[in-house]
Amino acid sequence: MTLMQWYPFKASPSAELLRAYADDVNAQVKQSIEAYRYDSEEEDVETDDYPPQVKTVRHHRGLDDESWDLHDVFEDYFPNLQRASAVITLFAFFERELEDLCNLIQSIEGYGMNVRDVHGSGIERAVTYLEKVCGIDTYRGSKEWAEVKAIQLVRGTLAHGGRADLEQHKKLKDAIDASEHLSYSDELKVAPDYAGYVIAAFSRYFAVLHRSIKEVYQAKLAARPKRPLVAALGKP
């Protein structure tokens, strides 16, 4: 694979695959909610009181409403957990794709330094490698990169249980306030469309990188010395 093929033949198709994954997660969430609404069962049980009283207990998937708020569990907590897991998975893909790009450039250019030799980790290490070793502008000042960094904050919060003191984390609060797909009450809530937004944001940043790579390698081609026409034709 050449560098000019990375975006149209790898990064872009991967985003299409992830959209199918996100759609599948949302479909599973919807099915789970509908199963709770229509398949949960109720039974009448006698209490230990004297004289005994009869009360109705609702059951679903091994849980009952005597111990749990089933509506909260199956219509809020579990769906949010599934959406949060999807966001964490999507960000892991983004990190891996950036690292794969670094490895591709290293293999083509023959650089002695690998991306894993660079200090740091994750996306910061990858873009540092692209900048310092490969000479590629990663546009850290762009709105596309700002979107990625906001998603990184969200991902980090979700990976640690979805809770944070927003008074102490202004950047996270700003990211939540700026998104129509995020909210915060007792924990960070993820709306169904957030995964699609995340994939689109990653695609936009990949497009920025593709243009930057194209500029660098077009400049390299232009800087190569041109062979004289006679020599190129093989004439004495």
Coordinates of N, CA and C in Angstrom, one line a residue, residues 98-179:
L98 N -4.0 5.4 13.6 CA -2.9 6.4 13.5 C -1.6 5.7 13.7
E99 N -1.5 4.7 14.5 CA -0.2 3.9 14.7 C 0.1 3.1 13.4
D100 N -1.0 2.6 12.8 CA -0.8 1.8 11.5 C -0.2 2.8 10.4
L101 N -0.7 4.0 10.4 CA -0.2 5.0 9.5 C 1.3 5.3 9.7
C102 N 1.7 5.4 11.0 CA 3.1 5.6 11.3 C 3.9 4.5 10.9
N103 N 3.4 3.3 11.1 CA 4.2 2.1 10.7 C 4.3 2.0 9.1
L104 N 3.2 2.4 8.4 CA 3.3 2.4 7.0 C 4.3 3.3 6.5
I105 N 4.4 4.5 7.0 CA 5.4 5.5 6.6 C 6.8 5.0 6.9
Q106 N 7.0 4.4 8.0 CA 8.3 3.9 8.4 C 8.7 2.9 7.4
S107 N 7.8 2.0 7.1 CA 8.2 0.9 6.1 C 8.5 1.4 4.8
I108 N 7.8 2.4 4.3 CA 8.1 3.0 3.0 C 9.3 3.8 3.0
E109 N 9.5 4.7 4.0 CA 10.7 5.6 4.0 C 11.9 4.9 4.6
G110 N 11.8 3.8 5.3 CA 12.9 3.2 5.9 C 13.5 3.9 7.1
Y111 N 12.7 4.6 7.9 CA 13.1 5.3 9.1 C 13.6 4.3 10.1
G112 N 14.7 4.6 10.8 CA 15.2 3.7 11.9 C 14.4 3.8 13.1
M113 N 13.7 4.9 13.3 CA 12.9 5.0 14.6 C 11.4 4.6 14.3
N114 N 10.9 3.8 15.2 CA 9.6 3.3 15.2 C 8.7 4.2 16.1
V115 N 7.4 4.2 15.8 CA 6.5 5.0 16.6 C 6.5 4.7 18.1
R116 N 6.8 3.4 18.4 CA 6.9 3.0 19.8 C 8.2 3.5 20.5
D117 N 9.1 4.0 19.7 CA 10.3 4.5 20.3 C 10.1 6.0 20.8
V118 N 9.0 6.6 20.4 CA 8.7 8.0 20.8 C 8.1 8.0 22.2
H119 N 8.5 9.0 22.9 CA 8.0 9.1 24.3 C 6.5 9.4 24.3
G120 N 5.8 8.9 25.2 CA 4.3 9.1 25.3 C 3.6 7.8 25.0
S121 N 2.3 8.0 24.7 CA 1.4 6.9 24.3 C 0.2 7.4 23.5
G122 N -0.5 6.5 22.9 CA -1.7 6.8 22.3 C -1.6 7.7 21.1
I123 N -2.6 8.6 20.9 CA -2.7 9.5 19.8 C -1.6 10.5 19.9
E124 N -1.2 11.0 21.1 CA -0.2 12.0 21.2 C 1.1 11.5 20.7
R125 N 1.5 10.2 21.0 CA 2.7 9.6 20.5 C 2.7 9.5 19.0
A126 N 1.5 9.1 18.4 CA 1.4 8.9 17.0 C 1.6 10.2 16.2
V127 N 0.9 11.3 16.7 CA 1.1 12.6 15.9 C 2.4 13.2 16.2
T128 N 3.1 12.9 17.3 CA 4.4 13.4 17.5 C 5.4 12.7 16.5
Y129 N 5.2 11.4 16.3 CA 6.0 10.7 15.4 C 5.8 11.2 13.9
L130 N 4.5 11.5 13.6 CA 4.3 12.0 12.3 C 4.9 13.4 12.1
E131 N 4.9 14.2 13.1 CA 5.5 15.5 13.0 C 7.0 15.5 13.0
K132 N 7.6 14.9 14.1 CA 9.0 14.9 14.3 C 9.9 14.0 13.4
V133 N 9.4 12.9 13.1 CA 10.1 11.9 12.3 C 9.7 12.0 10.8
C134 N 8.4 12.1 10.6 CA 8.0 12.0 9.2 C 7.9 13.4 8.5
G135 N 7.9 14.5 9.3 CA 7.8 15.8 8.8 C 6.5 16.2 8.3
I136 N 5.4 15.6 8.9 CA 4.0 15.9 8.4 C 3.3 16.8 9.4
D137 N 2.7 17.8 8.9 CA 1.9 18.7 9.7 C 0.6 18.0 10.1
T138 N 0.4 17.8 11.4 CA -0.8 17.1 11.9 C -1.9 18.1 12.3
Y139 N -1.7 19.3 12.1 CA -2.7 20.4 12.3 C -3.3 20.3 13.7
R140 N -2.5 20.3 14.7 CA -3.0 20.3 16.1 C -3.8 21.5 16.4
G141 N -3.7 22.6 15.6 CA -4.5 23.8 15.9 C -5.8 23.8 15.2
S142 N -6.1 22.7 14.5 CA -7.4 22.7 13.7 C -8.6 22.4 14.5
K143 N -9.7 22.7 14.0 CA -11.0 22.3 14.6 C -11.2 20.8 14.6
E144 N -10.6 20.2 13.6 CA -10.8 18.7 13.5 C -10.0 18.0 14.7
W145 N -8.8 18.6 15.0 CA -8.0 18.0 16.1 C -8.7 18.3 17.4
A146 N -9.3 19.5 17.5 CA -10.0 19.9 18.7 C -11.1 18.9 19.0
E147 N -11.8 18.5 17.9 CA -12.9 17.5 18.1 C -12.4 16.2 18.6
V148 N -11.2 15.8 18.1 CA -10.6 14.5 18.5 C -10.2 14.6 20.0
K149 N -9.7 15.7 20.4 CA -9.3 15.9 21.8 C -10.5 15.9 22.8
A150 N -11.6 16.5 22.3 CA -12.8 16.5 23.1 C -13.3 15.1 23.3
I151 N -13.3 14.3 22.2 CA -13.7 12.9 22.3 C -12.8 12.1 23.2
Q152 N -11.5 12.4 23.2 CA -10.6 11.7 24.0 C -10.9 12.0 25.5
L153 N -11.3 13.2 25.9 CA -11.8 13.5 27.2 C -13.0 12.7 27.6
V154 N -13.9 12.6 26.7 CA -15.2 11.8 26.9 C -14.8 10.3 27.1
R155 N -14.0 9.8 26.2 CA -13.6 8.4 26.3 C -12.9 8.1 27.6
G156 N -12.0 9.0 28.0 CA -11.3 8.8 29.3 C -12.3 8.7 30.5
T157 N -13.3 9.6 30.5 CA -14.3 9.6 31.5 C -15.1 8.3 31.5
L158 N -15.5 7.9 30.4 CA -16.3 6.7 30.2 C -15.5 5.5 30.7
A159 N -14.3 5.5 30.4 CA -13.4 4.3 30.7 C -13.2 4.2 32.2
H160 N -13.5 5.3 33.0 CA -13.3 5.3 34.4 C -14.6 5.4 35.1
G161 N -15.7 4.8 34.5 CA -17.0 4.8 35.2 C -17.9 5.8 34.9
G162 N -17.5 6.8 34.0 CA -18.5 7.8 33.6 C -18.7 9.0 34.6
R163 N -17.9 9.0 35.6 CA -18.1 10.1 36.6 C -16.9 11.0 36.7
A164 N -17.2 12.3 37.0 CA -16.1 13.3 37.1 C -16.7 14.5 37.8
D165 N -15.8 15.2 38.5 CA -16.2 16.5 39.1 C -16.0 17.6 38.0
L166 N -17.1 18.0 37.4 CA -17.0 18.9 36.3 C -16.5 20.3 36.7
E167 N -16.6 20.6 38.0 CA -16.0 21.9 38.5 C -14.5 21.8 38.4
Q168 N -14.0 20.6 38.5 CA -12.5 20.4 38.4 C -12.0 20.1 37.0
H169 N -13.0 19.8 36.1 CA -12.6 19.4 34.7 C -13.4 20.3 33.7
K170 N -12.9 21.5 33.6 CA -13.6 22.5 32.7 C -13.6 22.0 31.3
K171 N -12.5 21.4 30.8 CA -12.5 21.0 29.4 C -13.6 20.0 29.1
L172 N -13.7 19.0 30.1 CA -14.7 18.0 29.9 C -16.1 18.6 29.9
K173 N -16.3 19.6 30.9 CA -17.6 20.2 30.9 C -17.9 21.0 29.6
D174 N -16.9 21.6 29.1 CA -17.1 22.3 27.8 C -17.5 21.4 26.7
A175 N -16.8 20.2 26.7 CA -17.1 19.2 25.7 C -18.5 18.7 25.8
I176 N -19.0 18.5 27.0 CA -20.4 18.0 27.2 C -21.4 19.1 26.8
D177 N -21.1 20.3 27.2 CA -22.0 21.5 26.9 C -22.1 21.7 25.4
A178 N -21.0 21.5 24.7 CA -20.9 21.8 23.3 C -21.6 20.7 22.4
S179 N -21.9 19.5 23.0 CA -22.4 18.4 22.3 C -23.9 18.2 22.6

